Structure formats: structure tokens, C-alpha cells
Amino acid sequence: MNMTYDDYREMADYVLQRLPGIPETGLILGSALGPFAGRIEDPVVIDYRDIPHFLVSTAPGHAGKLIYGTVEGKHVLCMSGRFHTYEGYDYEQLVLPVRLFKLVGVKQLILTNAAGAVNTDYHPGDIMIMKDHIKLNGDSPLRGRNIEEFGHRFFDTGRMYTPELRELALQCAEGTPLRVHEGVYMFFTGPQFETPAEIRAARILGADAVGMSTVTEALTAAHCGLPVLALSVMTNMAAGILDQPLTTEEVNEVGRVIADDFSAYMRRIIKAL
Ligand code: HPA
């Protein structure tokens, strides 16, 4: 991929011309958490395939639409359908969604994902506010020619999961029926679920949850100075913890059961921003 800054501008201008206002918050919703997008009020929907230079989503359960509208009176721009490296995209391509958000002017980004619980004190249905991540495999999305307009070649990641947003998310959890933790997410490329030995290694390294998304987006946001709140839904205990195979059905089922409570939690957070 060899996009110039002007190409990114063209992508963002196409979207801006179709929006009735500037969104305050960008949302990228993970697998099984898509229904939230359907509840955005006064929606303006843009198909990914109509946006110049943008990618097309291939993952099942990911709609491939950009939805502008209001949630609790706040203007949001939501990506229903995200891009994963396991679909075959180059890591460099995975910067596109976040750079689009940056150029349309959002103030912060909320990323959600489904994840496997590595921490044995967690349970399916629990939420983890990501406080940090471990990514030891796969390339960086910021690999390749640096576009200085977005950020410097070398950049800090110490506040990538913005402490103020994490604090706000913790406060918003009070009084909800959800069990909300703060923890470390470890990235695996997928599409296979991890092996039991990989999960034991992840735990030794300090991971509380594992998943195949979010990290490339958070890194892109850190590069261009966009604050991030990332929320993981524990859809299953990670490989080898329980004596049963992991299935997509299990992941989707827990996502479905938690959807209403999780949506209510998201609404509280968006209202409080
Ligand atoms: N591993 C990786 N990604 C996931 C998992 C898992 O156990 N559950 C949901 N997404």
C-alpha cells in the first residue's frame, strides 16, 4: 500500500461531505457486538465500498458500513465491520479506519472486541477495560514510509489506552450488572484460536485476555495522537482452561447474551464523555 496524505484526505473528504455534522466519538465494534450500531439514532449510512481508498470487510458478522448518528445526544461515527490481519490485509492497510476517524475530526475512539479470558478470575460475560497490550507477533501497522502529518516515526505508547478514559469507564461501570476489570490484552494473529501452551505463556507474560484485533487500531491512534478507550468482552475462557474445544458459536452466544447490558454500558460511557 502506498497511500499519500492527499489520498487519506480524499477518503476523509468523501465522508465529511456526506455527514451532517462533525462526530465527537469514533466507534469500532467487534464481532458479536455489532447490534449496538443498529441502535444509533438518526443514522446516516455510508457503505465502505463507496469510500475512495477504503477497504472492504470480509469477516462474517461484520457489516462493512460507516454509520453516523447520535447516541445519548452525542454525535458518533461508528464502523460496523472492522478489518483483521487474518482476513489477509497487510498490516499497513490496517491504519486506514483510524486515520479516517482522525481526519474527520473525532476527539476520541472507542474500540470493542470479543476476547478469550486468560486470567482465571475472569468469567465469560465479564468486561475488561484494556490498560495495555502485548504484541509479540505480526508486524506493526506503522511499518513502512512514515507520513509525518499523522505523527513521528518513533512514538510513545505509554498512554495509548488513555488513563482518563479508563477512569471514566470504571466509574460508569458502577451500578451496572456487569463485572468490569482492567487488564492486559495480548494480540494473536489468528484465525486459529490459540493453543493451550500459548495461553499458558500469555499468562506468564502478564496477559489477562487474548484476541485478534484492536491492537493495530490502538497503535495507529497512538501514532496520530487520538485518545483510545478499548473494551473487551470475555466471550470464553481461553484455550486449555476448560476441558472443551473453543467454538465460534460459543463466542457469538456470549456476545449475544451480553449485548443489551454491554450496549447500556457503552451508552453510559458515551453520555459521560
Ligand atoms: N482467542 C482469540 N480471539 C478471541 C477469543 C479467543 O479465545 N475469543 C474471542 N475472540
Tab-separated table of C-alpha atoms and ligand atoms in Angstrom:
chain	number	residue	atom	x	y	z
A	1	MET	CA	0.000	0.000	0.000
A	2	ASN	CA	1.382	3.359	-0.967
A	3	MET	CA	-1.129	5.947	0.178
A	4	THR	CA	-0.145	9.588	0.337
A	5	TYR	CA	-1.519	12.088	2.801
A	6	ASP	CA	-3.637	13.515	-0.040
A	7	ASP	CA	-5.178	10.077	-0.614
A	8	TYR	CA	-6.179	9.941	3.050
A	9	ARG	CA	-7.649	13.441	2.727
A	10	GLU	CA	-9.662	12.365	-0.306
A	11	MET	CA	-11.020	9.422	1.703
A	12	ALA	CA	-11.986	11.659	4.635
A	13	ASP	CA	-13.422	14.435	2.445
A	14	TYR	CA	-15.780	11.952	0.777
A	15	VAL	CA	-17.131	11.012	4.212
A	16	LEU	CA	-17.210	14.587	5.544
A	17	GLN	CA	-19.264	15.754	2.569
A	18	ARG	CA	-21.937	13.212	3.492
A	19	LEU	CA	-22.103	13.898	7.226
A	20	PRO	CA	-24.498	16.483	8.626
A	21	GLY	CA	-22.027	17.331	11.418
A	22	ILE	CA	-18.661	16.523	12.965
A	23	PRO	CA	-18.708	13.362	15.084
A	24	GLU	CA	-17.266	13.623	18.570
A	25	THR	CA	-16.510	9.960	19.132
A	26	GLY	CA	-15.428	7.210	16.763
A	27	LEU	CA	-16.550	3.646	17.452
A	28	ILE	CA	-15.131	0.424	16.071
A	29	LEU	CA	-17.256	-2.507	17.152
A	30	GLY	CA	-16.008	-6.053	17.392
A	31	SER	CA	-17.519	-9.401	16.429
A	32	ALA	CA	-20.829	-10.187	18.051
A	33	LEU	CA	-21.103	-6.617	19.335
A	34	GLY	CA	-22.483	-5.200	16.120
A	35	PRO	CA	-26.122	-4.770	17.278
A	36	PHE	CA	-25.145	-1.528	19.039
A	37	ALA	CA	-24.722	0.066	15.619
A	38	GLY	CA	-28.366	-0.677	14.830
A	39	ARG	CA	-29.479	1.496	17.740
A	40	ILE	CA	-27.753	4.670	16.627
A	41	GLU	CA	-30.382	7.378	16.190
A	42	ASP	CA	-30.915	9.437	13.015
A	43	PRO	CA	-28.392	7.302	11.161
A	44	VAL	CA	-26.579	8.361	8.011
A	45	VAL	CA	-25.050	5.219	6.500
A	46	ILE	CA	-22.092	5.087	4.130
A	47	ASP	CA	-21.040	1.827	2.507
A	48	TYR	CA	-17.322	1.063	2.845
A	49	ARG	CA	-17.140	0.187	-0.815
A	50	ASP	CA	-18.161	3.719	-1.815
A	51	ILE	CA	-15.356	5.398	0.150
A	52	PRO	CA	-12.283	6.123	-2.004
A	53	HIS	CA	-9.180	4.131	-0.960
A	54	PHE	CA	-11.101	2.344	1.807
A	55	LEU	CA	-11.080	-1.408	2.479
A	56	VAL	CA	-13.928	-3.863	2.117
A	57	SER	CA	-14.828	-6.037	5.090
A	58	THR	CA	-14.885	-9.814	4.632
A	59	ALA	CA	-15.407	-11.163	8.161
A	60	PRO	CA	-18.742	-12.841	8.884
A	61	GLY	CA	-20.887	-10.721	11.224
A	62	HIS	CA	-19.133	-7.531	10.127
A	63	ALA	CA	-21.420	-5.333	8.087
A	64	GLY	CA	-18.991	-3.034	6.270
A	65	LYS	CA	-20.809	0.216	6.931
A	66	LEU	CA	-19.925	3.557	8.412
A	67	ILE	CA	-22.798	4.898	10.488
A	68	TYR	CA	-23.089	8.488	11.659
A	69	GLY	CA	-25.753	9.441	14.191
A	70	THR	CA	-26.480	10.196	17.813
A	71	VAL	CA	-26.219	8.155	20.986
A	72	GLU	CA	-27.455	9.832	24.177
A	73	GLY	CA	-27.468	13.086	22.268
A	74	LYS	CA	-23.770	12.754	21.312
A	75	HIS	CA	-22.619	12.611	17.713
A	76	VAL	CA	-20.812	9.399	16.892
A	77	LEU	CA	-19.316	7.819	13.815
A	78	CYS	CA	-19.387	4.047	14.006
A	79	MET	CA	-17.595	1.442	11.960
A	80	SER	CA	-19.790	-1.599	11.833
A	81	GLY	CA	-17.313	-4.109	10.477
A	82	ARG	CA	-13.617	-3.992	11.225
A	83	PHE	CA	-10.534	-5.296	9.474
A	84	HIS	CA	-8.339	-8.048	10.835
A	85	THR	CA	-4.968	-9.276	9.689
A	86	TYR	CA	-6.341	-12.848	9.469
A	87	GLU	CA	-8.554	-11.738	6.576
A	88	GLY	CA	-5.404	-11.242	4.534
A	89	TYR	CA	-4.923	-7.478	4.782
A	90	ASP	CA	-1.399	-6.187	5.070
A	91	TYR	CA	-0.604	-4.664	8.447
A	92	GLU	CA	-0.039	-1.332	6.705
A	93	GLN	CA	-3.627	-1.384	5.423
A	94	LEU	CA	-4.976	-1.633	8.954
A	95	VAL	CA	-4.190	2.049	9.623
A	96	LEU	CA	-6.977	3.190	7.290
A	97	PRO	CA	-10.022	3.168	9.606
A	98	VAL	CA	-8.309	5.063	12.421
A	99	ARG	CA	-6.786	7.622	10.072
A	100	LEU	CA	-10.220	8.192	8.599
A	101	PHE	CA	-11.563	8.928	12.086
A	102	LYS	CA	-8.656	11.238	12.787
A	103	LEU	CA	-9.214	13.263	9.619
A	104	VAL	CA	-12.967	13.622	10.060
A	105	GLY	CA	-12.191	15.160	13.443
A	106	VAL	CA	-13.269	12.759	16.188
A	107	LYS	CA	-11.928	13.603	19.650
A	108	GLN	CA	-11.621	10.021	20.867
A	109	LEU	CA	-12.034	6.468	19.780
A	110	ILE	CA	-13.857	3.601	21.488
A	111	LEU	CA	-12.729	0.149	20.343
A	112	THR	CA	-14.538	-3.021	21.374
A	113	ASN	CA	-13.667	-6.645	20.860
A	114	ALA	CA	-14.521	-10.177	21.824
A	115	ALA	CA	-11.670	-11.851	23.692
A	116	GLY	CA	-10.738	-15.067	25.443
A	117	ALA	CA	-10.135	-14.794	29.191
A	118	VAL	CA	-6.631	-15.823	30.232
A	119	ASN	CA	-6.993	-14.607	33.807
A	120	THR	CA	-8.803	-17.414	35.623
A	121	ASP	CA	-10.549	-14.902	37.912
A	122	TYR	CA	-12.441	-13.649	34.850
A	123	HIS	CA	-15.624	-15.283	33.565
A	124	PRO	CA	-17.442	-15.324	30.216
A	125	GLY	CA	-19.570	-12.185	30.043
A	126	ASP	CA	-17.086	-10.070	32.038
A	127	ILE	CA	-15.746	-6.853	30.525
A	128	MET	CA	-12.085	-5.875	30.535
A	129	ILE	CA	-11.014	-2.269	30.073
A	130	MET	CA	-7.698	-2.581	28.239
A	131	LYS	CA	-4.931	-0.844	30.170
A	132	ASP	CA	-2.108	-2.114	27.974
A	133	HIS	CA	-1.303	-4.755	25.415
A	134	ILE	CA	1.357	-7.282	24.480
A	135	LYS	CA	2.043	-7.776	20.802
A	136	LEU	CA	4.972	-10.072	20.098
A	137	ASN	CA	3.851	-11.388	16.732
A	138	GLY	CA	2.818	-9.824	13.446
A	139	ASP	CA	4.141	-6.575	12.005
A	140	SER	CA	3.396	-3.053	13.146
A	141	PRO	CA	0.679	-1.218	11.181
A	142	LEU	CA	3.058	1.754	11.213
A	143	ARG	CA	5.684	-0.166	9.263
A	144	GLY	CA	6.790	1.449	6.017
A	145	ARG	CA	7.118	5.063	4.956
A	146	ASN	CA	6.116	7.403	7.774
A	147	ILE	CA	3.558	10.108	6.992
A	148	GLU	CA	4.750	12.944	9.175
A	149	GLU	CA	1.348	14.719	9.019
A	150	PHE	CA	-0.042	11.904	11.183
A	151	GLY	CA	2.848	11.507	13.595
A	152	HIS	CA	6.532	10.930	14.131
A	153	ARG	CA	8.405	7.844	13.004
A	154	PHE	CA	9.066	6.741	16.600
A	155	PHE	CA	6.289	7.389	19.061
A	156	ASP	CA	5.387	6.738	22.669
A	157	THR	CA	2.803	4.070	23.565
A	158	GLY	CA	2.742	4.530	27.340
A	159	ARG	CA	-0.603	6.391	27.356
A	160	MET	CA	-2.085	4.613	24.359
A	161	TYR	CA	-5.056	3.348	26.393
A	162	THR	CA	-5.835	6.793	27.724
A	163	PRO	CA	-5.844	6.805	31.548
A	164	GLU	CA	-8.604	9.442	31.823
A	165	LEU	CA	-10.923	7.412	29.579
A	166	ARG	CA	-10.163	4.235	31.526
A	167	GLU	CA	-11.040	6.022	34.751
A	168	LEU	CA	-14.301	7.266	33.247
A	169	ALA	CA	-15.163	3.750	32.041
A	170	LEU	CA	-14.511	2.362	35.537
A	171	GLN	CA	-16.793	4.986	37.067
A	172	CYS	CA	-19.517	4.251	34.510
A	173	ALA	CA	-19.402	0.559	35.475
A	174	GLU	CA	-20.660	1.330	38.977
A	175	GLY	CA	-24.284	0.369	39.412
A	176	THR	CA	-24.371	-1.760	36.241
A	177	PRO	CA	-24.882	-5.526	36.384
A	178	LEU	CA	-21.540	-6.025	34.596
A	179	ARG	CA	-18.304	-7.282	36.105
A	180	VAL	CA	-15.692	-4.874	34.797
A	181	HIS	CA	-11.930	-5.378	35.167
A	182	GLU	CA	-8.861	-3.525	33.949
A	183	GLY	CA	-6.282	-5.729	32.312
A	184	VAL	CA	-3.711	-6.512	29.656
A	185	TYR	CA	-4.740	-7.821	26.209
A	186	MET	CA	-2.390	-9.988	24.225
A	187	PHE	CA	-2.616	-9.943	20.447
A	188	PHE	CA	-2.542	-13.137	18.423
A	189	THR	CA	-2.839	-13.085	14.648
A	190	GLY	CA	-5.465	-15.855	14.341
A	191	PRO	CA	-7.552	-17.023	12.602
A	192	GLN	CA	-6.925	-20.160	14.675
A	193	PHE	CA	-7.647	-19.868	18.368
A	194	GLU	CA	-4.506	-20.063	20.452
A	195	THR	CA	-3.077	-23.340	21.714
A	196	PRO	CA	-3.247	-24.183	25.430
A	197	ALA	CA	0.549	-23.736	25.605
A	198	GLU	CA	0.278	-20.266	24.046
A	199	ILE	CA	-2.316	-19.348	26.652
A	200	ARG	CA	-0.083	-20.569	29.491
A	201	ALA	CA	2.751	-18.496	28.011
A	202	ALA	CA	0.464	-15.461	27.692
A	203	ARG	CA	-0.455	-15.759	31.371
A	204	ILE	CA	3.197	-15.959	32.432
A	205	LEU	CA	3.894	-12.852	30.345
A	206	GLY	CA	1.157	-10.908	32.120
A	207	ALA	CA	-1.832	-11.158	29.796
A	208	ASP	CA	-5.374	-11.219	31.171
A	209	ALA	CA	-7.106	-11.740	27.819
A	210	VAL	CA	-6.279	-12.680	24.224
A	211	GLY	CA	-7.715	-11.584	20.909
A	212	MET	CA	-7.090	-10.927	17.223
A	213	SER	CA	-7.958	-7.250	16.832
A	214	THR	CA	-7.840	-3.757	18.381
A	215	VAL	CA	-4.076	-3.547	18.866
A	216	THR	CA	-3.335	-2.363	15.327
A	217	GLU	CA	-6.015	0.305	15.702
A	218	ALA	CA	-4.757	1.449	19.106
A	219	LEU	CA	-1.209	1.736	17.743
A	220	THR	CA	-2.417	3.804	14.784
A	221	ALA	CA	-4.340	6.055	17.183
A	222	ALA	CA	-1.279	6.495	19.410
A	223	HIS	CA	0.771	7.474	16.362
A	224	CYS	CA	-1.645	10.266	15.406
A	225	GLY	CA	-2.435	11.328	18.975
A	226	LEU	CA	-6.023	10.099	19.187
A	227	PRO	CA	-7.178	9.070	22.702
A	228	VAL	CA	-8.461	5.481	22.951
A	229	LEU	CA	-10.786	3.548	25.197
A	230	ALA	CA	-10.727	-0.180	24.437
A	231	LEU	CA	-13.237	-2.618	25.928
A	232	SER	CA	-13.000	-6.396	25.663
A	233	VAL	CA	-15.940	-8.704	26.227
A	234	MET	CA	-14.804	-12.069	27.603
A	235	THR	CA	-16.757	-14.412	25.362
A	236	ASN	CA	-14.967	-17.562	26.527
A	237	MET	CA	-12.238	-18.876	28.758
A	238	ALA	CA	-9.085	-19.043	26.602
A	239	ALA	CA	-7.816	-22.329	25.180
A	240	GLY	CA	-6.956	-25.127	27.572
A	241	ILE	CA	-8.569	-23.590	30.682
A	242	LEU	CA	-11.738	-25.629	30.359
A	243	ASP	CA	-11.834	-29.170	29.102
A	244	GLN	CA	-13.750	-28.338	25.937
A	245	PRO	CA	-12.925	-27.083	22.430
A	246	LEU	CA	-13.405	-23.382	21.579
A	247	THR	CA	-16.064	-22.604	19.026
A	248	THR	CA	-17.297	-19.529	17.194
A	249	GLU	CA	-20.798	-20.438	18.372
A	250	GLU	CA	-19.701	-20.055	21.998
A	251	VAL	CA	-18.117	-16.667	21.222
A	252	ASN	CA	-21.249	-15.448	19.412
A	253	GLU	CA	-23.631	-16.799	22.027
A	254	VAL	CA	-21.947	-14.988	24.929
A	255	GLY	CA	-21.755	-11.868	22.772
A	256	ARG	CA	-25.493	-12.142	22.173
A	257	VAL	CA	-26.353	-12.720	25.843
A	258	ILE	CA	-24.275	-9.748	26.983
A	259	ALA	CA	-25.328	-7.429	24.116
A	260	ASP	CA	-28.046	-5.477	25.947
A	261	ASP	CA	-26.061	-4.880	29.151
A	262	PHE	CA	-22.965	-4.040	27.157
A	263	SER	CA	-24.876	-1.605	24.945
A	264	ALA	CA	-26.299	0.096	28.047
A	265	TYR	CA	-22.765	0.400	29.443
A	266	MET	CA	-21.498	1.878	26.182
A	267	ARG	CA	-24.329	4.416	26.228
A	268	ARG	CA	-23.408	5.488	29.760
A	269	ILE	CA	-19.795	5.971	28.715
A	270	ILE	CA	-20.695	7.955	25.592
A	271	LYS	CA	-23.041	10.147	27.623
A	272	ALA	CA	-20.304	10.814	30.182
A	273	LEU	CA	-17.628	11.712	27.631
B	1	HPA	N1	-8.845	-16.043	21.323
B	1	HPA	C1	-8.702	-15.095	20.374
B	1	HPA	N2	-9.683	-14.312	19.975
B	1	HPA	C2	-10.880	-14.462	20.556
B	1	HPA	C3	-11.108	-15.437	21.551
B	1	HPA	C4	-10.028	-16.265	21.949
B	1	HPA	O1	-10.149	-17.130	22.827
B	1	HPA	N3	-12.409	-15.316	21.911
B	1	HPA	C5	-12.933	-14.318	21.162
B	1	HPA	N4	-12.020	-13.794	20.350
